[in-house]
Amino acid sequence: MSRLQKLVRQFDRARGWHEVKPEHTFMHLVEEVGEVARELLSVAGYKDRAENLRSELADLALLLYKLADQLEIDLEAAALEKLAENEKRYPVEYSKLEMERYLKHRDED
């Protein structure tokens, strides 16, 4: 288990927050996704609120680590395994061609 996941576990246990059900943690996580979206829209609108975005992304990450811990998933190990799978699933050359296509269509909008 990653150091960060252990720190989140300790933080929650010290406050009794480890008693929160995973489904409620997930609801909080979804709320944070909305807050990140709002901050991204603010930044895209040329309002300099990058510090808020940084904080909201951190909230999102911490809740994701908490949820993984509640479900007894080593998030770092799972992410590394998924990255290795994605390396096979999305070869570099194919992915670059797909990205070029995406950028062409994006720029046409």
PDB file of C-alpha atoms in Angstrom:
ATOM      1  CA  MET A   1       0.000   0.000   0.000  1.00  0.00           C
ATOM      2  CA  SER A   2       1.290   3.456  -0.867  1.00  0.00           C
ATOM      3  CA  ARG A   3       2.508   5.909   1.724  1.00  0.00           C
ATOM      4  CA  LEU A   4      -0.260   8.353   0.796  1.00  0.00           C
ATOM      5  CA  GLN A   5      -2.962   5.720   1.215  1.00  0.00           C
ATOM      6  CA  LYS A   6      -1.567   4.870   4.663  1.00  0.00           C
ATOM      7  CA  LEU A   7      -1.558   8.559   5.638  1.00  0.00           C
ATOM      8  CA  VAL A   8      -5.187   8.934   4.545  1.00  0.00           C
ATOM      9  CA  ARG A   9      -6.092   5.866   6.606  1.00  0.00           C
ATOM     10  CA  GLN A  10      -4.351   7.267   9.698  1.00  0.00           C
ATOM     11  CA  PHE A  11      -5.970  10.678   9.220  1.00  0.00           C
ATOM     12  CA  ASP A  12      -9.443   9.155   8.976  1.00  0.00           C
ATOM     13  CA  ARG A  13      -8.983   6.737  11.872  1.00  0.00           C
ATOM     14  CA  ALA A  14      -7.800   9.525  14.173  1.00  0.00           C
ATOM     15  CA  ARG A  15     -11.073  11.368  13.498  1.00  0.00           C
ATOM     16  CA  GLY A  16     -13.398   8.359  13.434  1.00  0.00           C
ATOM     17  CA  TRP A  17     -14.054   8.980   9.742  1.00  0.00           C
ATOM     18  CA  HIS A  18     -13.155   5.388   8.904  1.00  0.00           C
ATOM     19  CA  GLU A  19     -16.736   4.583   9.968  1.00  0.00           C
ATOM     20  CA  VAL A  20     -18.116   6.334   6.868  1.00  0.00           C
ATOM     21  CA  LYS A  21     -19.548   3.820   4.401  1.00  0.00           C
ATOM     22  CA  PRO A  22     -17.804   3.491   1.015  1.00  0.00           C
ATOM     23  CA  GLU A  23     -20.951   4.553  -0.835  1.00  0.00           C
ATOM     24  CA  HIS A  24     -20.972   7.827   1.111  1.00  0.00           C
ATOM     25  CA  THR A  25     -17.285   8.350   0.378  1.00  0.00           C
ATOM     26  CA  PHE A  26     -18.107   7.850  -3.291  1.00  0.00           C
ATOM     27  CA  MET A  27     -20.870  10.473  -3.093  1.00  0.00           C
ATOM     28  CA  HIS A  28     -18.346  12.922  -1.602  1.00  0.00           C
ATOM     29  CA  LEU A  29     -15.925  12.025  -4.376  1.00  0.00           C
ATOM     30  CA  VAL A  30     -18.569  12.799  -7.010  1.00  0.00           C
ATOM     31  CA  GLU A  31     -19.216  16.164  -5.329  1.00  0.00           C
ATOM     32  CA  GLU A  32     -15.510  16.923  -5.600  1.00  0.00           C
ATOM     33  CA  VAL A  33     -15.541  16.026  -9.304  1.00  0.00           C
ATOM     34  CA  GLY A  34     -18.177  18.725  -9.713  1.00  0.00           C
ATOM     35  CA  GLU A  35     -16.016  21.225  -7.839  1.00  0.00           C
ATOM     36  CA  VAL A  36     -13.030  20.389 -10.044  1.00  0.00           C
ATOM     37  CA  ALA A  37     -15.228  20.882 -13.115  1.00  0.00           C
ATOM     38  CA  ARG A  38     -16.338  24.286 -11.833  1.00  0.00           C
ATOM     39  CA  GLU A  39     -12.724  25.324 -11.229  1.00  0.00           C
ATOM     40  CA  LEU A  40     -11.688  24.136 -14.695  1.00  0.00           C
ATOM     41  CA  LEU A  41     -14.422  26.239 -16.232  1.00  0.00           C
ATOM     42  CA  SER A  42     -13.220  29.245 -14.249  1.00  0.00           C
ATOM     43  CA  VAL A  43      -9.651  28.741 -15.408  1.00  0.00           C
ATOM     44  CA  ALA A  44     -10.849  28.277 -19.005  1.00  0.00           C
ATOM     45  CA  GLY A  45     -12.712  31.564 -18.649  1.00  0.00           C
ATOM     46  CA  TYR A  46      -9.398  33.287 -17.993  1.00  0.00           C
ATOM     47  CA  LYS A  47      -9.999  33.781 -14.318  1.00  0.00           C
ATOM     48  CA  ASP A  48      -6.831  32.940 -12.456  1.00  0.00           C
ATOM     49  CA  ARG A  49      -8.006  30.463  -9.856  1.00  0.00           C
ATOM     50  CA  ALA A  50      -5.327  27.822 -10.251  1.00  0.00           C
ATOM     51  CA  GLU A  51      -4.816  27.623  -6.483  1.00  0.00           C
ATOM     52  CA  ASN A  52      -8.447  26.585  -6.010  1.00  0.00           C
ATOM     53  CA  LEU A  53      -8.071  24.004  -8.759  1.00  0.00           C
ATOM     54  CA  ARG A  54      -4.985  22.589  -7.036  1.00  0.00           C
ATOM     55  CA  SER A  55      -6.876  22.286  -3.767  1.00  0.00           C
ATOM     56  CA  GLU A  56      -9.948  20.702  -5.371  1.00  0.00           C
ATOM     57  CA  LEU A  57      -7.809  18.153  -7.219  1.00  0.00           C
ATOM     58  CA  ALA A  58      -6.122  17.295  -3.920  1.00  0.00           C
ATOM     59  CA  ASP A  59      -9.542  16.796  -2.282  1.00  0.00           C
ATOM     60  CA  LEU A  60     -10.521  14.525  -5.154  1.00  0.00           C
ATOM     61  CA  ALA A  61      -7.314  12.482  -4.869  1.00  0.00           C
ATOM     62  CA  LEU A  62      -7.648  12.072  -1.107  1.00  0.00           C
ATOM     63  CA  LEU A  63     -11.223  10.838  -1.418  1.00  0.00           C
ATOM     64  CA  LEU A  64     -10.189   8.397  -4.127  1.00  0.00           C
ATOM     65  CA  TYR A  65      -7.432   7.023  -1.879  1.00  0.00           C
ATOM     66  CA  LYS A  66      -9.918   6.807   1.010  1.00  0.00           C
ATOM     67  CA  LEU A  67     -12.416   4.885  -1.127  1.00  0.00           C
ATOM     68  CA  ALA A  68      -9.715   2.489  -2.313  1.00  0.00           C
ATOM     69  CA  ASP A  69      -8.649   1.916   1.278  1.00  0.00           C
ATOM     70  CA  GLN A  70     -12.232   1.258   2.370  1.00  0.00           C
ATOM     71  CA  LEU A  71     -12.532  -1.325  -0.399  1.00  0.00           C
ATOM     72  CA  GLU A  72      -9.136  -2.833   0.508  1.00  0.00           C
ATOM     73  CA  ILE A  73      -7.587  -1.936  -2.840  1.00  0.00           C
ATOM     74  CA  ASP A  74      -3.963  -0.842  -3.053  1.00  0.00           C
ATOM     75  CA  LEU A  75      -4.600   2.048  -5.417  1.00  0.00           C
ATOM     76  CA  GLU A  76      -0.979   2.530  -6.417  1.00  0.00           C
ATOM     77  CA  ALA A  77      -0.575  -1.148  -7.317  1.00  0.00           C
ATOM     78  CA  ALA A  78      -3.881  -1.150  -9.200  1.00  0.00           C
ATOM     79  CA  ALA A  79      -2.891   1.985 -11.128  1.00  0.00           C
ATOM     80  CA  LEU A  80       0.487   0.519 -12.061  1.00  0.00           C
ATOM     81  CA  GLU A  81      -1.185  -2.683 -13.273  1.00  0.00           C
ATOM     82  CA  LYS A  82      -3.689  -0.660 -15.308  1.00  0.00           C
ATOM     83  CA  LEU A  83      -0.914   1.436 -16.825  1.00  0.00           C
ATOM     84  CA  ALA A  84       0.859  -1.750 -17.930  1.00  0.00           C
ATOM     85  CA  GLU A  85      -2.396  -3.023 -19.481  1.00  0.00           C
ATOM     86  CA  ASN A  86      -2.887   0.298 -21.254  1.00  0.00           C
ATOM     87  CA  GLU A  87       0.644   0.126 -22.651  1.00  0.00           C
ATOM     88  CA  LYS A  88      -0.417  -3.025 -24.507  1.00  0.00           C
ATOM     89  CA  ARG A  89      -3.904  -1.813 -25.356  1.00  0.00           C
ATOM     90  CA  TYR A  90      -2.834   1.546 -26.784  1.00  0.00           C
ATOM     91  CA  PRO A  91       0.384   1.187 -28.808  1.00  0.00           C
ATOM     92  CA  VAL A  92       2.287   4.453 -29.233  1.00  0.00           C
ATOM     93  CA  GLU A  93       2.006   4.781 -33.013  1.00  0.00           C
ATOM     94  CA  TYR A  94      -1.701   3.969 -33.091  1.00  0.00           C
ATOM     95  CA  SER A  95      -2.360   6.379 -30.230  1.00  0.00           C
ATOM     96  CA  LYS A  96      -0.430   9.185 -31.916  1.00  0.00           C
ATOM     97  CA  LEU A  97      -2.523   8.782 -35.068  1.00  0.00           C
ATOM     98  CA  GLU A  98      -5.727   8.843 -33.024  1.00  0.00           C
ATOM     99  CA  MET A  99      -4.518  11.957 -31.217  1.00  0.00           C
ATOM    100  CA  GLU A 100      -3.769  13.707 -34.511  1.00  0.00           C
ATOM    101  CA  ARG A 101      -7.309  12.907 -35.650  1.00  0.00           C
ATOM    102  CA  TYR A 102      -8.727  14.238 -32.400  1.00  0.00           C
ATOM    103  CA  LEU A 103      -6.752  17.472 -32.620  1.00  0.00           C
ATOM    104  CA  LYS A 104      -7.798  18.031 -36.221  1.00  0.00           C
ATOM    105  CA  HIS A 105     -11.475  17.700 -35.297  1.00  0.00           C
ATOM    106  CA  ARG A 106     -11.057  19.779 -32.159  1.00  0.00           C
ATOM    107  CA  ASP A 107      -9.405  22.603 -34.094  1.00  0.00           C
ATOM    108  CA  GLU A 108     -12.209  22.552 -36.665  1.00  0.00           C
ATOM    109  CA  ASP A 109     -14.811  23.295 -33.973  1.00  0.00           C
TER     110      ASP A 109
END
